[in-house]
JSON list of N, CA and C in Angstrom, two decimals:
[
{"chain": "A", "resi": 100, "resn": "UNK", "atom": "N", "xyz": [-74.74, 82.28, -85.77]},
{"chain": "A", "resi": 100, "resn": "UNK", "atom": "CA", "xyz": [-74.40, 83.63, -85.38]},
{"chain": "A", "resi": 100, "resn": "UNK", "atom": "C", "xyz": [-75.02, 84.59, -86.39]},
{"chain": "A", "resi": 101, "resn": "UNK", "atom": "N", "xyz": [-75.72, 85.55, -85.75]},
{"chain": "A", "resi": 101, "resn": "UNK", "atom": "CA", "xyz": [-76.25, 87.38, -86.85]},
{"chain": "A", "resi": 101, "resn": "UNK", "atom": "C", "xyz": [-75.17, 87.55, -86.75]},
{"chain": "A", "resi": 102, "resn": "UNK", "atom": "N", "xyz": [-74.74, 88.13, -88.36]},
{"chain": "A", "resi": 102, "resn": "UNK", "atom": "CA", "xyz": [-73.90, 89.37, -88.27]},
{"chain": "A", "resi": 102, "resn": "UNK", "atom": "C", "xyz": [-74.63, 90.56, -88.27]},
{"chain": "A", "resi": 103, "resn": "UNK", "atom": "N", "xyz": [-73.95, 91.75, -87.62]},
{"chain": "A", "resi": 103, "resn": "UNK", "atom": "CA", "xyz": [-74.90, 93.21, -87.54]},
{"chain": "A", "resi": 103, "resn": "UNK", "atom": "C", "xyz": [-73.31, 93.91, -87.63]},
{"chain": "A", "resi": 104, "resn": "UNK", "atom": "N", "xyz": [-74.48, 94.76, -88.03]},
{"chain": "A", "resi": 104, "resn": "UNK", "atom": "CA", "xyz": [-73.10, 96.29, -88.75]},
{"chain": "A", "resi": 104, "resn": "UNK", "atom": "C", "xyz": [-72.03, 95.95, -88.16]},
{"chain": "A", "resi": 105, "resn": "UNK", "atom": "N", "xyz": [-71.87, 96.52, -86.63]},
{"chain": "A", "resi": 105, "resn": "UNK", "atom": "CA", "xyz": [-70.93, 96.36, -85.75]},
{"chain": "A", "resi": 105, "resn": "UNK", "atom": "C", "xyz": [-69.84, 95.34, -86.13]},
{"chain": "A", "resi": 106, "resn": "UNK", "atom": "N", "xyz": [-70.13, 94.24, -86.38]},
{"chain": "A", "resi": 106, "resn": "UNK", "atom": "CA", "xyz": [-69.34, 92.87, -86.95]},
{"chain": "A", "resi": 106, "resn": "UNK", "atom": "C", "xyz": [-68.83, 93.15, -88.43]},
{"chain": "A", "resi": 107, "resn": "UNK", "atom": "N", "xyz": [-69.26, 93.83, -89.16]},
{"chain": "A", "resi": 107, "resn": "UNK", "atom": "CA", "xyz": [-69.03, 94.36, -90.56]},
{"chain": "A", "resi": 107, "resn": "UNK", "atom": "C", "xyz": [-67.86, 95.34, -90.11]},
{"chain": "A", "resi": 108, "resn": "UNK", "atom": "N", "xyz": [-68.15, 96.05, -89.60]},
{"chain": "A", "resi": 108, "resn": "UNK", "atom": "CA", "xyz": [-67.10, 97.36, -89.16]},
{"chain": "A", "resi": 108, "resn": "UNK", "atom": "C", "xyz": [-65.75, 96.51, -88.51]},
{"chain": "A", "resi": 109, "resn": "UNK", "atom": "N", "xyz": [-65.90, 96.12, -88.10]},
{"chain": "A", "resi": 109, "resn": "UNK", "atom": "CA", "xyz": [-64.80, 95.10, -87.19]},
{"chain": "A", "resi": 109, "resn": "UNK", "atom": "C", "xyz": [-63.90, 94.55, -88.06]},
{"chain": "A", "resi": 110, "resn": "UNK", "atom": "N", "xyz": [-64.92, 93.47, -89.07]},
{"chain": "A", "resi": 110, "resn": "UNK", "atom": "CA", "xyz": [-63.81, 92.99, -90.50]},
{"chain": "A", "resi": 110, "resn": "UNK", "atom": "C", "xyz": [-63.08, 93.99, -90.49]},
{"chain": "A", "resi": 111, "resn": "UNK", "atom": "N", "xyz": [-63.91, 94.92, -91.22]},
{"chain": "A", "resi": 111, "resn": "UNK", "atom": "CA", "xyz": [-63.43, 96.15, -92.22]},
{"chain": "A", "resi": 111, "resn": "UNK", "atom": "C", "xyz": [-61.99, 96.93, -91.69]},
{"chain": "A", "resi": 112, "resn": "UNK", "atom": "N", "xyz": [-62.24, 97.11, -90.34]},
{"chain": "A", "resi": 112, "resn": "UNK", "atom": "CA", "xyz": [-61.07, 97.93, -89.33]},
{"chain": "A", "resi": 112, "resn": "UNK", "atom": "C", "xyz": [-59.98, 97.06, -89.42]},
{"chain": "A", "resi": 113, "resn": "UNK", "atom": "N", "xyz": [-60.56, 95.95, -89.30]},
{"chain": "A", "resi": 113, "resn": "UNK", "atom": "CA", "xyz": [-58.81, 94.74, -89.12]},
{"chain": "A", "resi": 113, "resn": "UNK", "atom": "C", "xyz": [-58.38, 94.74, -90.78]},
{"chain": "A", "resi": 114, "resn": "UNK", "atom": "N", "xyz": [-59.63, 94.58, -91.49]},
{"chain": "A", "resi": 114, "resn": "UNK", "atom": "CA", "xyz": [-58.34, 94.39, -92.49]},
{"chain": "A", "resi": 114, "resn": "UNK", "atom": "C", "xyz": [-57.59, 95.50, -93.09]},
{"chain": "A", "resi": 115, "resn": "UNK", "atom": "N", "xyz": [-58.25, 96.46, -92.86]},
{"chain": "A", "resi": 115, "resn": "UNK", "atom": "CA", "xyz": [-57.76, 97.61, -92.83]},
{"chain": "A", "resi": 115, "resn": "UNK", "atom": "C", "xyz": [-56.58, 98.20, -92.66]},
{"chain": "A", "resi": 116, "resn": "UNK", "atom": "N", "xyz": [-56.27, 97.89, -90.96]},
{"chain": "A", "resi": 116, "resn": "UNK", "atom": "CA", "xyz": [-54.96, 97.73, -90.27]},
{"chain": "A", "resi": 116, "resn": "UNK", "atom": "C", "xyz": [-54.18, 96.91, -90.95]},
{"chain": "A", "resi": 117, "resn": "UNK", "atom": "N", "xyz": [-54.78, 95.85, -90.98]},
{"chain": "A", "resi": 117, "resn": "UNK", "atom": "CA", "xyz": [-53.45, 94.64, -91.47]},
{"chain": "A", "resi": 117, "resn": "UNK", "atom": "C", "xyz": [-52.63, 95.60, -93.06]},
{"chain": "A", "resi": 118, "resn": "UNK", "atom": "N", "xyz": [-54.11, 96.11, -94.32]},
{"chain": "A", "resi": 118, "resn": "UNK", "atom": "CA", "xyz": [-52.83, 96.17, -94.87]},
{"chain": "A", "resi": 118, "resn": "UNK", "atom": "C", "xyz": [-52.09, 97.81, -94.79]},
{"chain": "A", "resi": 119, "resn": "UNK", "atom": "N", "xyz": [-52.62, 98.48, -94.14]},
{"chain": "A", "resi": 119, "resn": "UNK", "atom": "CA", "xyz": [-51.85, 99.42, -93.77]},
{"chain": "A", "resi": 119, "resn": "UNK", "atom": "C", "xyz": [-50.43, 98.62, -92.67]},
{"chain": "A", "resi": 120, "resn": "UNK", "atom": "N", "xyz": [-50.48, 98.48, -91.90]},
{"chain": "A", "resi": 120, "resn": "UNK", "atom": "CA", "xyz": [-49.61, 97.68, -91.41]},
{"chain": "A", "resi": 120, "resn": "UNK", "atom": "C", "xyz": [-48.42, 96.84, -92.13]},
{"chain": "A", "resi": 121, "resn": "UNK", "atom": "N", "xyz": [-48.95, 95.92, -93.01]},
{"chain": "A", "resi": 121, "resn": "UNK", "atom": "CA", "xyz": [-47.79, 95.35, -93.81]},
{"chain": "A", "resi": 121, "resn": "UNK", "atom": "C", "xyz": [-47.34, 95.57, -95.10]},
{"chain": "A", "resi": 122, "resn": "UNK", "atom": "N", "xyz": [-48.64, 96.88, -95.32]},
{"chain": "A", "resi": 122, "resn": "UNK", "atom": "CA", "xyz": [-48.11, 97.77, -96.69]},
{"chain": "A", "resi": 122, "resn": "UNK", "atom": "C", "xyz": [-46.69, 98.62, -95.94]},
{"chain": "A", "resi": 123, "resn": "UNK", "atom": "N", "xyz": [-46.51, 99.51, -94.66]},
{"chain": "A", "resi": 123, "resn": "UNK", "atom": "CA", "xyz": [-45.91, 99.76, -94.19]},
{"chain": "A", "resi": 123, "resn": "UNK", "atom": "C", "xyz": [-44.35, 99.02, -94.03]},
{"chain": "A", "resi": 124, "resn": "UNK", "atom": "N", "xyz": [-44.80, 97.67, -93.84]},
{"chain": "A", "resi": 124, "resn": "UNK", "atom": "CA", "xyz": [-43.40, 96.91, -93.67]},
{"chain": "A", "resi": 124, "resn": "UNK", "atom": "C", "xyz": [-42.77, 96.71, -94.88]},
{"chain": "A", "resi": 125, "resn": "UNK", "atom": "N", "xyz": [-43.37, 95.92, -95.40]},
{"chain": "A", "resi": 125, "resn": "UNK", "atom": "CA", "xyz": [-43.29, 95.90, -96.70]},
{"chain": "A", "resi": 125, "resn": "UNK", "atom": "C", "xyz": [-42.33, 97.31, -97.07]},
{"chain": "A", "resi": 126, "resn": "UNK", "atom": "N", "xyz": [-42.84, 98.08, -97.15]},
{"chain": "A", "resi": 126, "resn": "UNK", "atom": "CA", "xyz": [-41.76, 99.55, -97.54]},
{"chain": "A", "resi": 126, "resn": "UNK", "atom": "C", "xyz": [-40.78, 99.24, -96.85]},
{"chain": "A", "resi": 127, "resn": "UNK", "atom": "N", "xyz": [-40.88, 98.98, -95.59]},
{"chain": "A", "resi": 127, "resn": "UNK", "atom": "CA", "xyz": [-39.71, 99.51, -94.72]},
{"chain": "A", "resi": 127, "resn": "UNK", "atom": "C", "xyz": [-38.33, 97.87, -95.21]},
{"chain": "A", "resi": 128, "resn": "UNK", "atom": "N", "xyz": [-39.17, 96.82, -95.62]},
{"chain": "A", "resi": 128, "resn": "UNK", "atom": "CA", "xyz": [-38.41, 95.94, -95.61]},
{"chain": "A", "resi": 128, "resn": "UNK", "atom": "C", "xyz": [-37.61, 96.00, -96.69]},
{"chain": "A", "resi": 129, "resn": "UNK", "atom": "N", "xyz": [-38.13, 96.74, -97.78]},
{"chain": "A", "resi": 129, "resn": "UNK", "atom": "CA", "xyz": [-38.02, 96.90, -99.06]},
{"chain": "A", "resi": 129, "resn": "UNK", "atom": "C", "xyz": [-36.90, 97.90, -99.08]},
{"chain": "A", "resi": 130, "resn": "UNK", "atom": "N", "xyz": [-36.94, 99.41, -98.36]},
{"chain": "A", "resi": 130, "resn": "UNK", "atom": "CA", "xyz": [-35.96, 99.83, -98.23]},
{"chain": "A", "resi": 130, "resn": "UNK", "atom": "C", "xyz": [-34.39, 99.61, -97.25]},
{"chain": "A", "resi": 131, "resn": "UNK", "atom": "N", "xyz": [-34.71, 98.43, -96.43]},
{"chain": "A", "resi": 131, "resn": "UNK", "atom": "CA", "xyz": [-33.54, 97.89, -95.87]},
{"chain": "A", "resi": 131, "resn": "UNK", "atom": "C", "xyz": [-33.09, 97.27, -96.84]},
{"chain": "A", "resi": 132, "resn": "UNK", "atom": "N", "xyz": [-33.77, 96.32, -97.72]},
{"chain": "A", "resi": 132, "resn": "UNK", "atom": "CA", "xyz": [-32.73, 95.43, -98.71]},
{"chain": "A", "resi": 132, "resn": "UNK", "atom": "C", "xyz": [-32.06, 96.86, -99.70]},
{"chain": "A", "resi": 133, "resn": "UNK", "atom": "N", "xyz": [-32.92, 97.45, -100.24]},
{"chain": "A", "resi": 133, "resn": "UNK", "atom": "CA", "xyz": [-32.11, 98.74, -101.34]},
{"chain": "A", "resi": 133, "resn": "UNK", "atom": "C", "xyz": [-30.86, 99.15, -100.41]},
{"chain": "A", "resi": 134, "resn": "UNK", "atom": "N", "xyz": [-30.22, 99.57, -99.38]},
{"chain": "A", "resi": 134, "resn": "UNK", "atom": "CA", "xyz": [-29.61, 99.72, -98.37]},
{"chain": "A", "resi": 134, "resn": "UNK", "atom": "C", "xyz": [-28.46, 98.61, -98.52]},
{"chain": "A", "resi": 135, "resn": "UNK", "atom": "N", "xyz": [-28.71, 97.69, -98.68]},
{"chain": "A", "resi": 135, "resn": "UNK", "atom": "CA", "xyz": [-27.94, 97.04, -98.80]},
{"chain": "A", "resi": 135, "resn": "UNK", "atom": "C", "xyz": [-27.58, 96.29, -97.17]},
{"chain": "A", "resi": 136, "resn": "UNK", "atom": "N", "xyz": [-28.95, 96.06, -96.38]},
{"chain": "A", "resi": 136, "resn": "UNK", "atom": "CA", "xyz": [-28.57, 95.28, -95.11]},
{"chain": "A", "resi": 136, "resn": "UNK", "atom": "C", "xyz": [-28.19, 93.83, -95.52]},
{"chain": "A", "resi": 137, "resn": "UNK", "atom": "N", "xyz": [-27.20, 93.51, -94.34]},
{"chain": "A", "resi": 137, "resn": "UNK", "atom": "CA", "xyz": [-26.20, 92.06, -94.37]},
{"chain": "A", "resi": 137, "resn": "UNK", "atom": "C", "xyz": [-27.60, 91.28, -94.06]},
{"chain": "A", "resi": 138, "resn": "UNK", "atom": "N", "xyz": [-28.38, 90.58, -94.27]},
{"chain": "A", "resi": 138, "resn": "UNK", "atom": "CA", "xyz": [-28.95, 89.83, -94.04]},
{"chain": "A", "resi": 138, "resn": "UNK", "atom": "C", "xyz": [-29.02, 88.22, -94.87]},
{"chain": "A", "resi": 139, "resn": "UNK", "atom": "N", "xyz": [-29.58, 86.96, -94.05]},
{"chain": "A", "resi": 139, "resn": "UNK", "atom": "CA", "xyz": [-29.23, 85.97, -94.24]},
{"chain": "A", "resi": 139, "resn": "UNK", "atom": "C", "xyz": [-30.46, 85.76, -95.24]},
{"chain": "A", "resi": 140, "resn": "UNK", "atom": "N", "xyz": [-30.58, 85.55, -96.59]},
{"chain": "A", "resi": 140, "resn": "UNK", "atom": "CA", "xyz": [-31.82, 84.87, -97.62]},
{"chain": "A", "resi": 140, "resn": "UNK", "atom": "C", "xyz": [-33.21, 84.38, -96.93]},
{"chain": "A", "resi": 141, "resn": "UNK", "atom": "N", "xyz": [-32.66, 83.30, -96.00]},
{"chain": "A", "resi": 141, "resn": "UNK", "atom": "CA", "xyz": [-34.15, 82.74, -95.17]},
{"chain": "A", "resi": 141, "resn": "UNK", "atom": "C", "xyz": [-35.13, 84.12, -94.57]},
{"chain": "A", "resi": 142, "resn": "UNK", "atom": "N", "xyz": [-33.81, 85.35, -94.15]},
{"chain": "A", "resi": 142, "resn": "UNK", "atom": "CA", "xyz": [-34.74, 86.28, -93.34]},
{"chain": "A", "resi": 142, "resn": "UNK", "atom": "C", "xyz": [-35.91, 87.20, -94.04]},
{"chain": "A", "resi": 143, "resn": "UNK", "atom": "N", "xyz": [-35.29, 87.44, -95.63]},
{"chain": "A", "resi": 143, "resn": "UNK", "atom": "CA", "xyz": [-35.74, 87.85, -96.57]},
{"chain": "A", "resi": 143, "resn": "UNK", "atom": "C", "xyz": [-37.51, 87.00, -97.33]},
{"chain": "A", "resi": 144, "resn": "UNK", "atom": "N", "xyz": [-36.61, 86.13, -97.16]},
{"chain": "A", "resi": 144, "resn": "UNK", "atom": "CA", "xyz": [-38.12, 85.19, -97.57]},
{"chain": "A", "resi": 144, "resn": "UNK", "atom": "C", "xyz": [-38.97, 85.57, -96.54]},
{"chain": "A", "resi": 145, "resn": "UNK", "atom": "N", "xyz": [-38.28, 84.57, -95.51]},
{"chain": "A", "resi": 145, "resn": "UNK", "atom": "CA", "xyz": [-39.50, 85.04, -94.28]},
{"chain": "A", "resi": 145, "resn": "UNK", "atom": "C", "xyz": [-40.44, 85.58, -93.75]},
{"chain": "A", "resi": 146, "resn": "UNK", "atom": "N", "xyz": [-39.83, 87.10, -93.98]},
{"chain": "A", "resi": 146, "resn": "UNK", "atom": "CA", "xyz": [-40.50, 88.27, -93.70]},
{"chain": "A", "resi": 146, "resn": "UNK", "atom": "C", "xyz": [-41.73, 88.66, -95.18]},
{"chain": "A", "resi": 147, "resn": "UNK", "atom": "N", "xyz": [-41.37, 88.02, -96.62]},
{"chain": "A", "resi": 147, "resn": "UNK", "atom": "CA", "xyz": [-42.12, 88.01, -97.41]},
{"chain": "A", "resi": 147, "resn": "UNK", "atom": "C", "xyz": [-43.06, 87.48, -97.58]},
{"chain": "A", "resi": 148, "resn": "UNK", "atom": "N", "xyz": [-42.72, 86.37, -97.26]},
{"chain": "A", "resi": 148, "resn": "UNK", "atom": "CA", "xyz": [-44.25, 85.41, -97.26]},
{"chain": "A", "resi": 148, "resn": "UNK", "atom": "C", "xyz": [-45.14, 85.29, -95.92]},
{"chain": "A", "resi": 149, "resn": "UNK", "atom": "N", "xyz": [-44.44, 85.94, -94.37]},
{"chain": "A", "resi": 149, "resn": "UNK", "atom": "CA", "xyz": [-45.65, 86.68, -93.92]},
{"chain": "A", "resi": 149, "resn": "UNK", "atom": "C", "xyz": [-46.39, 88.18, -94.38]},
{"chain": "A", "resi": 150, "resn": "UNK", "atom": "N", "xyz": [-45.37, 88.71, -95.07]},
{"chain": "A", "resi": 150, "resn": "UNK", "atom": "CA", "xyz": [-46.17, 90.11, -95.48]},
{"chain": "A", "resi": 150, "resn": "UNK", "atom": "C", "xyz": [-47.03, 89.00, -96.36]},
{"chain": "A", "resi": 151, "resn": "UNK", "atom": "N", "xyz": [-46.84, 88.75, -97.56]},
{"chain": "A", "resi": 151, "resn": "UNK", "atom": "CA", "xyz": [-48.14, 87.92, -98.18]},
{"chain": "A", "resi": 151, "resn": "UNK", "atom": "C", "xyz": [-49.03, 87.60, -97.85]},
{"chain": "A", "resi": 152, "resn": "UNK", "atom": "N", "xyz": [-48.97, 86.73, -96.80]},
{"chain": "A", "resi": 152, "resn": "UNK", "atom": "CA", "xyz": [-49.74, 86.27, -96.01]},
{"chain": "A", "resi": 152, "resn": "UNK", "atom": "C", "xyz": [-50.86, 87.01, -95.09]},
{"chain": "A", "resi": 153, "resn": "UNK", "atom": "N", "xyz": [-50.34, 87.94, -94.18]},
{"chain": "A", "resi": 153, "resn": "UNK", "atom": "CA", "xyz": [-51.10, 88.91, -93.77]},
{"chain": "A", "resi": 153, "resn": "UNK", "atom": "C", "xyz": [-52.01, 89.64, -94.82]},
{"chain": "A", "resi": 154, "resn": "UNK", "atom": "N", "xyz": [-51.67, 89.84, -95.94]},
{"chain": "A", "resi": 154, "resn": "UNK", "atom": "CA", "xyz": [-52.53, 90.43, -97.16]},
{"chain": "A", "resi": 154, "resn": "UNK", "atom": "C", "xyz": [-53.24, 89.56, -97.87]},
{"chain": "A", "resi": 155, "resn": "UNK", "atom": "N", "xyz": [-53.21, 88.48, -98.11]},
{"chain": "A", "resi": 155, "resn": "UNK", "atom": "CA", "xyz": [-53.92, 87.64, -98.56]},
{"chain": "A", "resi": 155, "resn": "UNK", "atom": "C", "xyz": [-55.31, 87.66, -97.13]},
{"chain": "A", "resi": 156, "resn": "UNK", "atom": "N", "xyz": [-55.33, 87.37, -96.08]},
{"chain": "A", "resi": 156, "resn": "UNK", "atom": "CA", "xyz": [-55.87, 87.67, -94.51]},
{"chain": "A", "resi": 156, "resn": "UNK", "atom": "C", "xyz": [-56.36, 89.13, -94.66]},
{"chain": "A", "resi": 157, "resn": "UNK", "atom": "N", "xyz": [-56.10, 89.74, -94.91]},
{"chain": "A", "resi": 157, "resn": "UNK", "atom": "CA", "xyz": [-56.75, 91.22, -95.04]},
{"chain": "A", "resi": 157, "resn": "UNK", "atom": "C", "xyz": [-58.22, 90.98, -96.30]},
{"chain": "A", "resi": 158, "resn": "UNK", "atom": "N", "xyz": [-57.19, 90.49, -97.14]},
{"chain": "A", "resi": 158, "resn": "UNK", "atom": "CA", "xyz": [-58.66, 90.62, -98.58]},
{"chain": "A", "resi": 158, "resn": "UNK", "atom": "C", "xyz": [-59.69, 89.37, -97.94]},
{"chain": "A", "resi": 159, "resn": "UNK", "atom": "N", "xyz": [-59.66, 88.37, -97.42]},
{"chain": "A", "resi": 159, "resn": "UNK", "atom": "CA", "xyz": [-60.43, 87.24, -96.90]},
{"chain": "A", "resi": 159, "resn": "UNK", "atom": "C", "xyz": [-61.52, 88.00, -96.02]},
{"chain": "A", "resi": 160, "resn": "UNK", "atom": "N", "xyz": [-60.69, 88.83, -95.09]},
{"chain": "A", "resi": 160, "resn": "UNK", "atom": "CA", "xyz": [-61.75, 89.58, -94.05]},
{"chain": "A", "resi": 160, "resn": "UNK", "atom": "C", "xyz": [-62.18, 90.84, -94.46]},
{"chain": "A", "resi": 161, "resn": "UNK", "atom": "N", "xyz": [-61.78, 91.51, -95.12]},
{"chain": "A", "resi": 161, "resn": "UNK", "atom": "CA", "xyz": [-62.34, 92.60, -96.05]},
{"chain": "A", "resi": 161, "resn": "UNK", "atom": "C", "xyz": [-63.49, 92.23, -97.42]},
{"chain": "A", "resi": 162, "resn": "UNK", "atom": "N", "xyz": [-63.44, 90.89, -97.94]},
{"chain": "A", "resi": 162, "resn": "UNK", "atom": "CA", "xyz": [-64.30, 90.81, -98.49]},
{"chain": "A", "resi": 162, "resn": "UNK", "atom": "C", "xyz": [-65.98, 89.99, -97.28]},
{"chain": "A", "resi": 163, "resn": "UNK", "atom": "N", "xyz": [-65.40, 89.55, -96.63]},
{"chain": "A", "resi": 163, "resn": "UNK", "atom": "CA", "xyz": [-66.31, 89.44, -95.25]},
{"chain": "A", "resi": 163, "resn": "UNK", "atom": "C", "xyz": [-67.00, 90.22, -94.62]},
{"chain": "A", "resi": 164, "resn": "UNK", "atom": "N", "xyz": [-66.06, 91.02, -94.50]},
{"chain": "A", "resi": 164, "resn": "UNK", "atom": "CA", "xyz": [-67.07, 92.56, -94.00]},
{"chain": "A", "resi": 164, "resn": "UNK", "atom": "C", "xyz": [-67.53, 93.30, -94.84]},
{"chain": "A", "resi": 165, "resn": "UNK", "atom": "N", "xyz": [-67.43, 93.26, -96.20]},
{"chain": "A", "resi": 165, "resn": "UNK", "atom": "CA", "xyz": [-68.25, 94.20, -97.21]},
{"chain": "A", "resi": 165, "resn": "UNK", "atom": "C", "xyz": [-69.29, 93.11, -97.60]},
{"chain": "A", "resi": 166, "resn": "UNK", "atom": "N", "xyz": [-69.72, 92.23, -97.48]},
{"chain": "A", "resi": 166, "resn": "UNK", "atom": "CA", "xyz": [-70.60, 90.83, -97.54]},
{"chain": "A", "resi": 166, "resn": "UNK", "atom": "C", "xyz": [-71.39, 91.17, -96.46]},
{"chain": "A", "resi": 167, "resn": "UNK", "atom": "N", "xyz": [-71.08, 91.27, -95.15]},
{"chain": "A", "resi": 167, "resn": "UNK", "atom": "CA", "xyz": [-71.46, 91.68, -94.36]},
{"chain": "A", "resi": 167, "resn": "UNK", "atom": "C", "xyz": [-72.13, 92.80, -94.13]},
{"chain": "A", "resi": 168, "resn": "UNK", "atom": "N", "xyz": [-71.52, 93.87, -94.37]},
{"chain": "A", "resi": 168, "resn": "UNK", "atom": "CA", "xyz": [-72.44, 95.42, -94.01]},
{"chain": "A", "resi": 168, "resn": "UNK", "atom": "C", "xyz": [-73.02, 95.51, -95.63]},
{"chain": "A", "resi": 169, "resn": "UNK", "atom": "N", "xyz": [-73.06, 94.68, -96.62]},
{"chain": "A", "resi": 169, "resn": "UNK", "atom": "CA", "xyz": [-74.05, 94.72, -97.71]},
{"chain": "A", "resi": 169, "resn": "UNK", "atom": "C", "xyz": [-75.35, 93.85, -97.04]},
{"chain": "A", "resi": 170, "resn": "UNK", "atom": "N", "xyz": [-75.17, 93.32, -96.65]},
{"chain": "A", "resi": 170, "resn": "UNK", "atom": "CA", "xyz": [-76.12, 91.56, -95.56]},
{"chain": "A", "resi": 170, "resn": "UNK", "atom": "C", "xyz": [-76.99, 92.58, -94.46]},
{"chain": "A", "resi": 171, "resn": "UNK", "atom": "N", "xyz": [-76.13, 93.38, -94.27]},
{"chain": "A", "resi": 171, "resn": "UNK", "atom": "CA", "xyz": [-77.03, 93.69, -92.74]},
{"chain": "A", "resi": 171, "resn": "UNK", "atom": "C", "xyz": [-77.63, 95.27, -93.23]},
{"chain": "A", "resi": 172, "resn": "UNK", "atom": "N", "xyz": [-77.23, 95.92, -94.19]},
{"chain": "A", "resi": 172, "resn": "UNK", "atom": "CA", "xyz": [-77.95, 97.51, -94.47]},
{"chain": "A", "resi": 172, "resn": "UNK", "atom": "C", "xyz": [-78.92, 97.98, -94.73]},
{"chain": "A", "resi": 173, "resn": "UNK", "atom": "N", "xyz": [-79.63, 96.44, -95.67]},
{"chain": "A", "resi": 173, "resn": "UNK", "atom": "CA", "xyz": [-81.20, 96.48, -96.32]},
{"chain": "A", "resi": 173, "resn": "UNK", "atom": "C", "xyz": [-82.27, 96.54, -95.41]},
{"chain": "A", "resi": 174, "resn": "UNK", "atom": "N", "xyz": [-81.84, 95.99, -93.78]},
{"chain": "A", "resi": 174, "resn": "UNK", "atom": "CA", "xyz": [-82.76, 95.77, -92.97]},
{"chain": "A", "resi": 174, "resn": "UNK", "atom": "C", "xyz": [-82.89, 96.59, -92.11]},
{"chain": "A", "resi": 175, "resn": "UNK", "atom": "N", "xyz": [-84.06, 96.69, -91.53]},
{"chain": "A", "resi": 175, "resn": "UNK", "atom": "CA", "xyz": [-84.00, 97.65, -90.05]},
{"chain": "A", "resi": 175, "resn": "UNK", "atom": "C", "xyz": [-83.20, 96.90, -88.95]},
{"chain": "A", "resi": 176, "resn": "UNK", "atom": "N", "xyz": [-82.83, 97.50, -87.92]},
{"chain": "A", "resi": 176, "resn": "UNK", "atom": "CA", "xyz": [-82.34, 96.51, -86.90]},
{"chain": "A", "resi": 176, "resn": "UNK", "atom": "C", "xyz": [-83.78, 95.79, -86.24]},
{"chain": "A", "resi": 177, "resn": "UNK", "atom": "N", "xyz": [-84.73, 96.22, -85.87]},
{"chain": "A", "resi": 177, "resn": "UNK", "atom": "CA", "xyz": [-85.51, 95.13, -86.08]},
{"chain": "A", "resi": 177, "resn": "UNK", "atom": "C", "xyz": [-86.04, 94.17, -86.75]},
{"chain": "A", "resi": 178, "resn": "UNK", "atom": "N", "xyz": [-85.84, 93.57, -88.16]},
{"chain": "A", "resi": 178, "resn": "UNK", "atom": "CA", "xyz": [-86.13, 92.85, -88.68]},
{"chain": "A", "resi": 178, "resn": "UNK", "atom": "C", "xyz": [-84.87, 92.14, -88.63]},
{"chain": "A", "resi": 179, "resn": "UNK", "atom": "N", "xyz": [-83.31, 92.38, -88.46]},
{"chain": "A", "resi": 179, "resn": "UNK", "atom": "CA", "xyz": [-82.58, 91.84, -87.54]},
{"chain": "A", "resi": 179, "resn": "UNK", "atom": "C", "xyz": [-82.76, 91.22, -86.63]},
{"chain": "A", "resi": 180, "resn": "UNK", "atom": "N", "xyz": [-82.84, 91.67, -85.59]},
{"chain": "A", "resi": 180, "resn": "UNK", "atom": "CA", "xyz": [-83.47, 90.88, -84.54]},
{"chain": "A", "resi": 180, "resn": "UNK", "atom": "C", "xyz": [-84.50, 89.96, -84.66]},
{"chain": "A", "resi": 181, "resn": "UNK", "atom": "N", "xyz": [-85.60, 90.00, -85.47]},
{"chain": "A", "resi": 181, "resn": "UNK", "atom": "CA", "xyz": [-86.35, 89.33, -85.39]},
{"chain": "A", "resi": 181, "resn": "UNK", "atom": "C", "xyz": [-85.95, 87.83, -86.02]},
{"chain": "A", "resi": 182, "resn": "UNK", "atom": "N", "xyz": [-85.20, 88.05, -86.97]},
{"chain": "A", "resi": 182, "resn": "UNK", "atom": "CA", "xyz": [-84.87, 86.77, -87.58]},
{"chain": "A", "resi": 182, "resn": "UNK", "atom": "C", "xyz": [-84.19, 86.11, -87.13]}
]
């Protein structure tokens, strides 16, 4: 498979989202426990080590797509194609 910009931008947008997304939860989860919600320990973990997780997945595909639109910028899109 070429990668071309387009595919660079794509990483970049998802991981993007992701950690806006579970930087978001993350807060929000963070301020339910300060709150003092009844919740059961497992739910607490849970929800932590997918926020982790999703962010660890963000930097994997964010360093992919900056690999990427560094990979594909030097060239014309025809010398893209051609290869």
């Amino acid at each position: 498979m070429k990668f071309r910009r387009q595919h660079a931008v794509l990483l970049l947008a998802v991981a993007a989202w992701n950690v806006f997304s579970y930087a978001t939860f993350a807060k929000n989860l963070a301020a339910a426990h300060a709150r003092g919600e009844d919740r059961p320990t497992g739910y607490w973990v849970a929800h932590i080590v997918l926020i982790i997780v999703n962010l660890v997945i963000a930097g994997v595909l964010g360093r992919l797509g900056f690999r990427a639109w560094r990979a594909t910028g030097s060239r014309s899109p025809a010398e893209i194609d051609a290869a």
